CSV table of C-alpha atoms in Angstrom, one decimal:
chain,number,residue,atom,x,y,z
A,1,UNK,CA,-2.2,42.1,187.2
A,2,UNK,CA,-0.1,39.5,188.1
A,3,UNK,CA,-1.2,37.6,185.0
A,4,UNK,CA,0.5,39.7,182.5
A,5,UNK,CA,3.3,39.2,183.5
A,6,UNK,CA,3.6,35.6,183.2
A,7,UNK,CA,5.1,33.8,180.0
A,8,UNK,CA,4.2,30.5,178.7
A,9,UNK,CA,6.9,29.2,176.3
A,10,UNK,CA,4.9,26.8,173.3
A,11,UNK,CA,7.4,24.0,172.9
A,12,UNK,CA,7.7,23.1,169.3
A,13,UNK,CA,8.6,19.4,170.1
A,14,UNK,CA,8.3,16.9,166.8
A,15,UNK,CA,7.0,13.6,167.4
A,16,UNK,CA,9.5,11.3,168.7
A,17,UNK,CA,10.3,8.7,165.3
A,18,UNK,CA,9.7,5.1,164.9
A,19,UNK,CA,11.9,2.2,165.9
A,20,UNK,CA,11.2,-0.9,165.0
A,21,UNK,CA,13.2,-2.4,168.3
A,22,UNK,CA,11.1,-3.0,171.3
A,23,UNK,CA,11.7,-0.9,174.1
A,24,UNK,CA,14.4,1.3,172.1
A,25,UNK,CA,14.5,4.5,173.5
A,26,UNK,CA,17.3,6.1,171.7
A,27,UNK,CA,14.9,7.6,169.0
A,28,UNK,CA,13.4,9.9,172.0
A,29,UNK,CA,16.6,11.0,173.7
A,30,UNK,CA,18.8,11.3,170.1
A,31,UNK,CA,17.1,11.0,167.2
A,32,UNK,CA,20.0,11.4,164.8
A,33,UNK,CA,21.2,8.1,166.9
A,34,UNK,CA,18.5,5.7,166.3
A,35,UNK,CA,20.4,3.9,163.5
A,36,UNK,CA,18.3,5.4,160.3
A,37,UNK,CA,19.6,8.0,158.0
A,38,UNK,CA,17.5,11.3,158.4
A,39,UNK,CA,15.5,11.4,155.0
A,40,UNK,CA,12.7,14.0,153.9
A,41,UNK,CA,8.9,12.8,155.3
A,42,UNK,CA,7.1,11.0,152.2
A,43,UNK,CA,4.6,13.5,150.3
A,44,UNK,CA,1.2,12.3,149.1
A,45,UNK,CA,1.7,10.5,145.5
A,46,UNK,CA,-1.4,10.3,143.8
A,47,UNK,CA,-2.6,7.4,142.0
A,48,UNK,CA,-2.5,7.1,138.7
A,49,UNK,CA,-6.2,7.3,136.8
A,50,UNK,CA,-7.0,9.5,139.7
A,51,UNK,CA,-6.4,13.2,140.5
A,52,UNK,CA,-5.0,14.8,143.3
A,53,UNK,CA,-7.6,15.8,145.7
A,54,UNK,CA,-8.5,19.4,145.0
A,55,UNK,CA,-8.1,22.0,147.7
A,56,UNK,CA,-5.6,20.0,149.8
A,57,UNK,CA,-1.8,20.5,150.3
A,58,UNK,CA,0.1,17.2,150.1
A,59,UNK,CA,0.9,17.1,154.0
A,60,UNK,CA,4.5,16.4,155.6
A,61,UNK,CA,5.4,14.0,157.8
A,62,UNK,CA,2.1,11.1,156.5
A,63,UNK,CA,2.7,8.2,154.9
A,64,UNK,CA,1.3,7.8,151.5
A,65,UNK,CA,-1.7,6.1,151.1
A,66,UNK,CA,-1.2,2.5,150.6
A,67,UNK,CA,1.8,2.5,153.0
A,68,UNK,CA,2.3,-1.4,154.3
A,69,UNK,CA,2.0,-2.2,157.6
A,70,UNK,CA,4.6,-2.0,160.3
A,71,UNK,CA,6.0,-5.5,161.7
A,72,UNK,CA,6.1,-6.0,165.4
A,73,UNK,CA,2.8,-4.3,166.2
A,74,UNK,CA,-0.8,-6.4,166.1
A,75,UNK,CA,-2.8,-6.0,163.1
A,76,UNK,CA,-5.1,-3.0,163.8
A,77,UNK,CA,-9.4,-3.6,163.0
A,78,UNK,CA,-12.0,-1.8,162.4
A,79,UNK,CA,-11.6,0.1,158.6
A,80,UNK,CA,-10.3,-2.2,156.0
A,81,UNK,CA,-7.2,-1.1,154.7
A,82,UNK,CA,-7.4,1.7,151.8
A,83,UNK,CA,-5.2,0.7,148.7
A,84,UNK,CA,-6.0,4.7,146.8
A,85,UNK,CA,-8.9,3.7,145.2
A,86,UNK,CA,-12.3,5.2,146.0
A,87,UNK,CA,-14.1,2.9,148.5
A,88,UNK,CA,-17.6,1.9,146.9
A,89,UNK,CA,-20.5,3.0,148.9
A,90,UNK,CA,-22.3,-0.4,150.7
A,91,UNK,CA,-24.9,-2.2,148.6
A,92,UNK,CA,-28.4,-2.3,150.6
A,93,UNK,CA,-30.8,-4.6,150.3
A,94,UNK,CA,-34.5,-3.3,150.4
A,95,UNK,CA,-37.1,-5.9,151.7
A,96,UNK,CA,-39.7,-6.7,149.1
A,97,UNK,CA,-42.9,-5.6,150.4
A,98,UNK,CA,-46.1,-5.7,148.9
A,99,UNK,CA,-48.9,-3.2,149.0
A,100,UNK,CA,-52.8,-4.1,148.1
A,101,UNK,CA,-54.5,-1.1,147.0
A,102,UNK,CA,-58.3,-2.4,147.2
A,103,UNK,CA,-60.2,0.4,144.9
A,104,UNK,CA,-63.7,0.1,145.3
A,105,UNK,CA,-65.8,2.4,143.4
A,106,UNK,CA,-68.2,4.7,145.0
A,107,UNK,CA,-71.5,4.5,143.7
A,108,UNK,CA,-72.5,8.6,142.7
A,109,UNK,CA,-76.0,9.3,144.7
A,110,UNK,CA,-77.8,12.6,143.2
A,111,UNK,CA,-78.0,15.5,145.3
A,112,UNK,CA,-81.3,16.8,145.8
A,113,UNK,CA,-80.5,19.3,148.5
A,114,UNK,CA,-80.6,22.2,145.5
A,115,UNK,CA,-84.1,21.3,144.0
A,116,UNK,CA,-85.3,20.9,148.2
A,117,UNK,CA,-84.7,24.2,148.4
A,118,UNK,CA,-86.1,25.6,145.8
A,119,UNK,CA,-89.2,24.1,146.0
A,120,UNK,CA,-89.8,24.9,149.3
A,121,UNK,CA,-89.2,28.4,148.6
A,122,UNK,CA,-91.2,28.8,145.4
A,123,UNK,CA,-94.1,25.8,145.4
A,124,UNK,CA,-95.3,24.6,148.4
A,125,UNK,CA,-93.2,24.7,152.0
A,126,UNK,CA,-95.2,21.8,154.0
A,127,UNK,CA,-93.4,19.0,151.5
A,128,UNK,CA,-90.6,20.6,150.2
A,129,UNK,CA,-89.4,20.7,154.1
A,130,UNK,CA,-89.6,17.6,153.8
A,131,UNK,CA,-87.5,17.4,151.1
A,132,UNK,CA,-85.2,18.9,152.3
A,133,UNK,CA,-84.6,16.2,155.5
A,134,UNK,CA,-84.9,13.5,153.1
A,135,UNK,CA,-82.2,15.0,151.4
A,136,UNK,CA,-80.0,15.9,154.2
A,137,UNK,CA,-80.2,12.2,155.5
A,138,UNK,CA,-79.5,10.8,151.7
A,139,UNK,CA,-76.1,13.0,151.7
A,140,UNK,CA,-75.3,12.3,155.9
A,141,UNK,CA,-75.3,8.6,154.6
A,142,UNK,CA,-73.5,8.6,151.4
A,143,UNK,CA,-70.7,10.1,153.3
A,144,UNK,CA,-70.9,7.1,156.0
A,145,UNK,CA,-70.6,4.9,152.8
A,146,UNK,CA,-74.1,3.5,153.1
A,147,UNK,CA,-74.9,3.8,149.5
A,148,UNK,CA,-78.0,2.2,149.5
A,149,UNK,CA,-80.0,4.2,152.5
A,150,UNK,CA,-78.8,6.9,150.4
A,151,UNK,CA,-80.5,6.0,147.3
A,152,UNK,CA,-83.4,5.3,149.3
A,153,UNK,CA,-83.4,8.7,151.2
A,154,UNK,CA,-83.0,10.6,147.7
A,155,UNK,CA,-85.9,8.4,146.5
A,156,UNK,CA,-88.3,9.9,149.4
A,157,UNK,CA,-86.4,13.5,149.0
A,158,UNK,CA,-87.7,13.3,144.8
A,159,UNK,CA,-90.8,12.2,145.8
A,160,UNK,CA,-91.8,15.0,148.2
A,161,UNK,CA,-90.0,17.1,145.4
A,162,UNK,CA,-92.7,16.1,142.7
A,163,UNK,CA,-95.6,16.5,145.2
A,164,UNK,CA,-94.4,20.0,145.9
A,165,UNK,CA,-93.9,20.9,142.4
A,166,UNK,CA,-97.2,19.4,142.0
A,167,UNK,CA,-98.9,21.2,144.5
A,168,UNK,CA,-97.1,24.7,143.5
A,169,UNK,CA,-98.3,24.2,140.3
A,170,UNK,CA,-102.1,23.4,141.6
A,171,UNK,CA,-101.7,26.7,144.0
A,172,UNK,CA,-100.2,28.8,140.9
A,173,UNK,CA,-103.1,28.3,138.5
A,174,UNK,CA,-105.9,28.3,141.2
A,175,UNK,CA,-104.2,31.9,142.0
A,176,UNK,CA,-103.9,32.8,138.8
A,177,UNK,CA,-107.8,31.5,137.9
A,178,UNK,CA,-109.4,32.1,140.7
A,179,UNK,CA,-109.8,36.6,140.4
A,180,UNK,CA,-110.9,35.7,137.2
A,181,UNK,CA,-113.8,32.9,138.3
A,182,UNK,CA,-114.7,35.5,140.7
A,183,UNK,CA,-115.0,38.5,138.6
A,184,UNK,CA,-116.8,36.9,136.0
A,185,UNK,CA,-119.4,36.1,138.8
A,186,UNK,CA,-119.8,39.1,140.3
């Protein structure tokens, strides 16, 4: 509780001014003394073409923008000097690059994987299985890019497609003839 009851006093010291005398001290021990008459800190004085800057007070005790450059001192680097006008942003420079796009046309290949199936379901299984790896392997390599085993894959797939159809068909009519051959026999 000893805490509370200490104090701390803020001290409300200004900045000690400027003198343009080296190693002048007078300025911190009186500054009435320093040999300038007291005058009222500059206020910000905006440009003319150019608006104040919204949604700041003009603050006491800055030098304007603009404000020339104390003698005696070394010439400060590192931002140029602002004269009130807006600074441009920096111009890049973009490196030219060049881009190829090589477009190379894939050649279409048929899918026979639909008609594979359906012939092997509804003419005759034996080839259109078949068919169906002969298609499988025609769409496995059109996907690698190697259009040409592709084409010849379908080929083999189309042809095992016609002999099923073919053979379905046979199968149909024989089914279809054959009570008919029989009955007329009996």
């Amino acid at each position: 509780m000893a805490a509370s009851n200490i104090t701390s006093e803020v001290s409300n010291y200004d900045p000690p001014e400027y003198s343009e005398k080296p190693g002048d001290t007078t300025a911190f021990k009186n500054p009435l003394a320093s040999g300038y008459p007291e005058q009222p800190p500059p206020g910000y004085t905006s440009q003319p073409g150019y608006p104040p800057p919204p949604g700041y007070p003009p603050q006491s005790g800055y030098p304007p923008p603009g404000y020339p450059p104390q003698s005696g001192y070394p010439p400060q680097y590192g931002y140029p000097p602002q004269y009130g006008y807006p600074s441009q942003p920096p111009i890049m420079q973009q490196q030219q690059q060049t881009v190829i796009i090589q477009q190379t046309q894939a050649e279409y290949v048929d899918n026979k994987m639909v008609p594979a199936v359906l012939v092997t379901l509804c003419c005759f299984l034996p080839t259109g299985i078949a068919a169906i790896v002969y298609a499988d392997r025609a769409n496995s390599m059109a996907r690698m890019g190697d259009i040409a085993g592709a084409n010849e894959a379908n080929d083999k797939a189309r042809e095992f497609i016609k002999i099923s159809v073919a053979v379905g068909c046979v199968c149909i009519v024989l089914l279809v003839t054959l009570p008919f051959i029989i009955n007329s026999y009996c």
